[in-house]
């Protein structure tokens, strides 16, 4: 098979042996695979894949068709349309995935759209509901809202009945984020004056943390998911005590199979039906064929996009 391959800090297409599904695994012919910030870090050697995942083939998510099943795999049959988060190896023509990580692709979604769903909708759903316990009527701030996780978080928050404020640094993208259901879209400067917020989905990182806390309502929760802007911040513990504040932080990729399976079941139950009803959509900023994987990475790092960059396999 052909796959995006990282060598010496560059990404290009190379030939690899076809993978074979092990016990409980399914072989997926990948039709589309979204790009994520982790791929960019992995390309530069700063974010190795977890043990058990291909080390040189990037890709944290995929969508495609089942072509074979390993021993004991019985949730899906050949020809089923499936999508999943994976520890790595998603940006390839073929990938093996444990069946408990796989989800059916809603009929309403194309392969390309589905390729941009698993990583960002799982991350946003887990952060907002499983970790922060977001409830209807609460006020949510999404920091860095125009990207993949942000556009998922805005839509999930609005659909769940929260009042959603989205901070977006590119003026050109604010209208697009409002169209996804954000009740107000603001520039990042001065966001701390716009509270109080019950939940902050922090996708930019350390530079925002003091302002996040300042803008937090009593019993508010901050969930740190992205640290592209910086990882080290000072926290005023007195302000945390005064607000009975919670600060949480999380990653998805290193979680064991049983925990990833739980996130997949949560998405099947609470998110996929919303795609079927047309209440959620996948903003795809650009698509690239596998052969142009280097251009796709370049586009991702340039920024200024609404939603996802997706690789399409022939
Ligand atoms: N913890 C986890 O499990 C997990 C899972 C998925 C993603 N992540 C991380 O979460 C972050 C968001 O992921 P994503 O897929 O949404 O990435 P993305 O598509 O690249 O979006 C990032 C968004 O944040 C904005 N942004 C970046 N730096 C900013 C800054 N200093 N000030 C204001 N806005 C800024 C970007 O704006 P521009 O377009 O203008 O640059 C973009 O709209 C990334 O750091 C990613 O690595 C973590």
Coordinates of C-alpha atoms and ligand atoms in Angstrom, one line a residue:
X1 CA 0.0 0.0 0.0
X2 CA 0.9 3.7 -0.3
X3 CA 1.0 5.9 2.7
X4 CA 2.1 9.3 3.9
X5 CA 5.5 8.7 5.4
X6 CA 7.7 10.8 7.7
X7 CA 11.4 10.7 7.0
X8 CA 14.0 13.3 8.2
X9 CA 11.4 15.9 9.2
X10 CA 9.6 15.7 5.8
X11 CA 6.4 14.0 4.8
X12 CA 6.0 12.2 1.4
X13 CA 4.3 9.2 -0.1
X14 CA 6.1 5.8 0.2
X15 CA 5.3 2.1 -0.3
X16 CA 4.7 -0.1 2.7
X17 CA 3.6 -3.7 3.2
X18 CA -0.2 -4.1 3.5
X19 CA -1.2 -4.4 7.2
X20 CA -3.0 -7.5 8.3
X21 CA -5.8 -7.4 10.9
X22 CA -5.1 -9.1 14.2
X23 CA -7.5 -10.4 16.7
X24 CA -10.6 -8.2 17.0
X25 CA -9.2 -5.9 14.3
X26 CA -10.7 -4.8 11.0
X27 CA -8.8 -3.9 7.8
X28 CA -10.1 -0.6 6.4
X29 CA -9.5 0.7 2.9
X30 CA -9.1 4.4 3.8
X31 CA -10.9 6.8 1.6
X32 CA -10.2 10.0 3.6
X33 CA -8.1 11.1 6.6
X34 CA -8.1 14.4 8.4
X35 CA -5.0 16.3 9.3
X36 CA -4.4 17.4 12.9
X37 CA -1.8 19.4 14.8
X38 CA -0.3 16.2 16.2
X39 CA 0.7 15.2 12.6
X40 CA 2.7 18.4 12.3
X41 CA 4.5 17.8 15.6
X42 CA 5.1 14.2 14.6
X43 CA 6.6 15.3 11.3
X44 CA 9.2 17.4 13.2
X45 CA 10.0 14.5 15.5
X46 CA 8.4 16.0 18.6
X47 CA 5.4 13.7 19.0
X48 CA 6.1 10.0 18.4
X49 CA 3.2 7.6 17.9
X50 CA 2.2 5.6 20.9
X51 CA 3.5 1.9 21.1
X52 CA 1.6 -0.4 18.8
X53 CA 0.9 2.3 16.1
X54 CA 3.0 2.7 13.0
X55 CA 5.9 5.1 13.9
X56 CA 6.5 6.6 10.4
X57 CA 2.9 6.8 9.0
X58 CA 1.0 9.8 10.5
X59 CA -2.7 10.2 10.8
X60 CA -4.9 10.1 13.9
X61 CA -8.3 9.6 12.1
X62 CA -9.7 7.9 9.1
X63 CA -12.8 7.0 7.2
X64 CA -13.2 4.2 4.7
X65 CA -14.7 0.8 4.0
X66 CA -14.2 -2.6 5.8
X67 CA -12.3 -4.9 3.4
X68 CA -11.4 -7.8 5.8
X69 CA -11.8 -8.9 9.4
X70 CA -9.3 -10.5 11.8
X71 CA -10.2 -13.4 14.1
X72 CA -13.1 -12.5 16.4
X73 CA -14.0 -9.2 14.8
X74 CA -17.8 -9.2 14.4
X75 CA -19.2 -5.7 14.8
X76 CA -18.9 -4.8 11.1
X77 CA -18.9 -6.7 7.8
X78 CA -17.0 -6.2 4.5
X79 CA -18.3 -3.1 2.7
X80 CA -19.5 -1.2 5.8
X81 CA -18.6 2.5 5.9
X82 CA -16.6 3.2 9.1
X83 CA -14.5 5.9 10.8
X84 CA -12.3 6.0 13.8
X85 CA -9.6 7.7 15.8
X86 CA -6.3 5.8 15.6
X87 CA -3.0 6.1 17.4
X88 CA -1.3 6.7 14.0
X89 CA -1.2 5.2 10.5
X90 CA -4.5 6.8 9.3
X91 CA -3.0 8.6 6.3
X92 CA -2.5 5.4 4.3
X93 CA -4.5 3.4 1.7
X94 CA -5.0 0.6 4.3
X95 CA -5.1 0.6 8.1
X96 CA -6.0 -1.9 10.8
X97 CA -8.2 -0.7 13.6
X98 CA -9.7 -2.5 16.6
X99 CA -13.4 -2.9 15.9
X100 CA -14.3 -1.3 19.3
X101 CA -12.7 2.0 18.1
X102 CA -14.7 2.0 14.9
X103 CA -18.0 3.9 14.4
X104 CA -20.4 3.6 11.5
X105 CA -20.4 6.7 9.2
X106 CA -23.8 8.4 9.2
X107 CA -25.5 8.2 5.8
X108 CA -25.6 12.0 5.7
X109 CA -21.8 12.2 5.5
X110 CA -19.5 11.7 2.6
X111 CA -16.2 9.8 3.1
X112 CA -14.4 13.2 2.9
X113 CA -16.5 14.7 5.6
X114 CA -16.3 11.6 7.8
X115 CA -12.5 11.7 7.5
X116 CA -12.6 15.0 9.4
X117 CA -15.0 13.8 12.2
X118 CA -13.4 11.4 14.6
X119 CA -10.5 13.3 16.2
X120 CA -12.1 16.7 16.6
X121 CA -15.7 15.7 17.5
X122 CA -14.4 13.1 19.9
X123 CA -12.0 15.6 21.5
X124 CA -14.7 18.3 21.7
X125 CA -17.4 16.0 23.0
X126 CA -15.1 14.4 25.6
X127 CA -13.9 17.8 26.8
X128 CA -17.2 19.6 27.0
X129 CA -19.5 16.9 28.3
X130 CA -17.4 14.1 29.9
X131 CA -14.9 16.4 31.5
X132 CA -16.5 19.8 32.0
X133 CA -20.1 18.5 32.4
X134 CA -21.5 21.3 30.2
X135 CA -25.3 21.6 30.7
X136 CA -28.1 23.4 28.8
X137 CA -28.3 27.1 29.5
X138 CA -24.7 27.4 30.6
X139 CA -22.3 29.9 29.0
X140 CA -19.5 28.4 27.0
X141 CA -16.3 30.1 25.7
X142 CA -14.4 28.4 22.9
X143 CA -10.9 29.8 22.5
X144 CA -9.4 29.3 19.0
X145 CA -12.8 28.4 17.6
X146 CA -12.3 28.4 13.9
X147 CA -10.1 25.2 13.7
X148 CA -11.2 21.6 13.7
X149 CA -11.8 21.1 17.4
X150 CA -13.2 24.6 17.8
X151 CA -15.8 24.3 15.0
X152 CA -16.9 20.9 16.6
X153 CA -17.0 22.5 20.1
X154 CA -19.1 25.5 18.9
X155 CA -21.6 23.2 17.2
X156 CA -21.9 20.7 20.1
X157 CA -22.2 23.5 22.7
X158 CA -24.9 25.3 20.7
X159 CA -26.8 22.0 19.9
X160 CA -26.8 21.1 23.6
X161 CA -28.4 24.4 24.5
X162 CA -25.4 26.3 25.9
X163 CA -24.8 30.0 25.0
X164 CA -21.7 29.9 22.9
X165 CA -19.1 32.6 22.7
X166 CA -16.3 31.9 20.2
X167 CA -13.0 33.7 20.0
X168 CA -11.5 33.8 16.5
X169 CA -8.4 35.7 15.6
X170 CA -8.9 35.8 11.8
X171 CA -11.6 38.4 11.1
X172 CA -12.4 36.6 7.8
X173 CA -13.5 33.5 9.6
X174 CA -15.8 35.0 12.2
X175 CA -18.9 34.9 10.0
X176 CA -18.3 31.2 9.2
X177 CA -18.1 30.4 12.9
X178 CA -21.3 32.3 13.6
X179 CA -23.0 30.3 10.9
X180 CA -22.1 27.1 12.9
X181 CA -24.3 28.3 15.8
X182 CA -22.0 30.6 17.9
X183 CA -24.2 33.2 19.6
X184 CA -21.3 35.7 19.6
X185 CA -18.0 35.6 17.8
X186 CA -15.3 37.9 19.3
X187 CA -11.7 38.8 18.6
X188 CA -9.3 37.3 21.2
X189 CA -8.3 40.7 22.6
X190 CA -10.3 41.6 25.6
X191 CA -12.1 38.2 25.9
X192 CA -11.6 38.2 29.7
X193 CA -14.1 41.1 30.0
X194 CA -16.8 39.1 28.2
X195 CA -17.6 36.6 31.0
X196 CA -18.8 35.1 33.2
X197 CA -18.5 31.7 31.5
X198 CA -19.4 28.4 33.1
X199 CA -17.1 26.4 30.8
X200 CA -14.0 27.5 28.8
X201 CA -12.7 25.1 26.0
X202 CA -9.1 26.3 25.8
X203 CA -7.5 25.4 22.5
X204 CA -4.8 28.0 22.4
X205 CA -3.1 27.4 25.7
X206 CA -1.0 29.2 28.4
X207 CA -1.4 32.8 27.3
X208 CA -5.2 32.7 27.8
X209 CA -5.2 31.0 31.2
X210 CA -5.2 34.1 33.5
X211 CA -8.0 35.6 31.4
X212 CA -9.9 32.3 31.3
X213 CA -9.9 32.3 35.1
X214 CA -10.8 36.0 35.4
X215 CA -13.8 35.4 33.1
X216 CA -14.9 32.2 34.9
X217 CA -18.3 32.0 36.7
X218 CA -18.6 30.5 40.2
X219 CA -18.1 26.7 39.9
X220 CA -16.8 27.3 36.4
X221 CA -14.6 24.7 34.6
X222 CA -11.7 25.3 32.2
X223 CA -10.6 22.4 30.0
X224 CA -7.2 22.8 28.4
X225 CA -7.0 20.8 25.1
X226 CA -4.5 22.7 23.0
X227 CA -1.2 24.3 24.0
X228 CA 0.0 25.7 20.6
X229 CA 0.3 29.1 22.2
X230 CA 2.4 27.9 25.1
X231 CA 2.3 25.2 27.9
X232 CA 3.4 27.0 31.0
X233 CA 1.2 29.5 32.8
X234 CA 0.9 31.0 36.3
X235 CA -2.4 30.3 38.1
X236 CA -3.8 32.6 40.8
X237 CA -4.9 30.0 43.4
X238 CA -6.8 32.7 45.3
X239 CA -8.9 33.4 42.3
X240 CA -9.5 29.7 41.8
X241 CA -10.6 29.4 45.4
X242 CA -12.9 32.4 45.1
X243 CA -14.6 30.9 42.1
X244 CA -14.5 27.3 43.2
X245 CA -12.9 26.8 39.8
X246 CA -11.8 23.6 38.1
X247 CA -8.9 23.4 35.6
X248 CA -8.7 20.2 33.7
X249 CA -6.4 19.1 30.8
X250 CA -6.5 16.1 28.6
X251 CA -5.1 14.3 25.6
X252 CA -6.9 11.5 23.6
X253 CA -4.0 9.8 21.7
X254 CA -2.3 7.8 24.5
X255 CA -5.5 6.5 26.0
X256 CA -5.8 2.7 26.1
X257 CA -8.2 0.8 23.8
X258 CA -10.9 0.5 26.5
X259 CA -11.0 4.3 27.1
X260 CA -11.0 5.1 23.3
X261 CA -13.9 2.6 22.9
X262 CA -15.9 4.5 25.5
X263 CA -15.4 7.7 23.6
X264 CA -16.5 6.0 20.4
X265 CA -19.7 4.6 22.1
X266 CA -20.4 8.1 23.5
X267 CA -20.1 9.6 20.0
X268 CA -22.4 6.9 18.5
X269 CA -25.0 7.7 21.0
X270 CA -24.9 11.4 21.4
X271 CA -23.2 12.9 18.3
X272 CA -23.7 10.7 15.2
X273 CA -27.6 11.1 15.3
X274 CA -27.1 14.8 15.1
X275 CA -25.3 14.4 11.8
X276 CA -28.2 12.3 10.5
X277 CA -30.6 15.1 11.5
X278 CA -28.5 17.7 9.8
X279 CA -27.9 19.5 13.1
X280 CA -24.1 19.2 12.8
X281 CA -21.8 19.5 9.9
X282 CA -18.2 19.1 9.1
X283 CA -16.6 22.3 7.7
X284 CA -13.9 21.1 5.3
X285 CA -11.6 24.0 4.4
X286 CA -9.6 22.1 1.7
X287 CA -9.0 18.6 0.4
X288 CA -5.8 17.2 -1.1
X289 CA -5.0 13.9 -2.8
X290 CA -2.6 11.6 -1.0
X291 CA 0.1 12.4 -3.5
X292 CA 0.0 16.1 -2.4
X293 CA 0.4 15.3 1.3
X294 CA 3.3 17.7 1.7
X295 CA 1.0 20.5 0.3
X296 CA -1.7 19.5 2.7
X297 CA 0.7 19.8 5.7
X298 CA 1.8 23.2 4.4
X299 CA -1.8 24.4 4.2
X300 CA -2.5 23.2 7.7
X301 CA 0.5 25.0 9.2
X302 CA -0.4 28.2 7.3
X303 CA -3.6 28.5 9.5
X304 CA -6.5 30.9 8.7
X305 CA -8.8 28.0 7.9
X306 CA -12.4 27.2 8.9
X307 CA -12.5 23.6 10.1
X308 CA -10.6 20.7 8.6
X309 CA -7.9 19.8 6.0
X310 CA -8.7 16.3 4.6
X311 CA -6.5 13.9 2.6
X312 CA -8.4 11.9 0.0
X313 CA -7.2 8.5 -1.1
X314 CA -7.8 7.3 -4.7
Ligands
LIG1 N1 -5.6 17.2 23.8 C1 -6.1 16.5 22.7 O1 -6.5 15.4 22.8 C2 -6.1 17.2 21.4 C3 -6.9 16.7 20.4 C4 -7.0 17.4 19.2 C5 -6.3 18.6 19.0 N2 -5.5 19.1 20.1 C6 -4.8 20.4 20.0 O2 -5.8 21.4 20.2 C7 -5.5 22.5 19.4 C8 -6.7 22.8 18.4 O3 -6.8 21.7 17.5 P1 -7.5 21.9 16.1 O4 -7.6 20.6 15.4 O5 -8.7 22.8 16.3 O6 -6.3 22.8 15.4 P2 -6.5 23.8 14.2 O7 -7.5 23.3 13.3 O8 -5.1 24.1 13.8 O9 -7.1 25.1 14.9 C9 -6.5 25.9 15.8 C10 -7.2 27.2 15.9 O10 -6.6 28.0 17.0 C11 -6.2 29.3 16.5 N3 -5.0 29.7 17.2 C12 -3.8 29.1 17.2 N4 -3.0 29.8 17.9 C13 -3.6 30.9 18.3 C14 -3.3 32.1 19.1 N5 -2.0 32.2 19.6 N6 -4.2 33.0 19.4 C15 -5.5 32.9 18.9 N7 -5.9 31.8 18.1 C16 -4.9 30.9 17.9 C17 -6.0 29.0 15.0 O11 -6.0 30.3 14.3 P3 -5.2 30.5 13.0 O12 -5.9 29.6 11.9 O13 -5.4 31.9 12.7 O14 -3.8 30.0 13.2 C18 -7.0 28.0 14.7 O15 -8.3 28.7 14.4 C19 -4.2 22.2 18.7 O16 -3.1 22.7 19.4 C20 -4.2 20.7 18.7 O17 -2.8 20.2 18.6 C21 -5.5 18.4 21.3

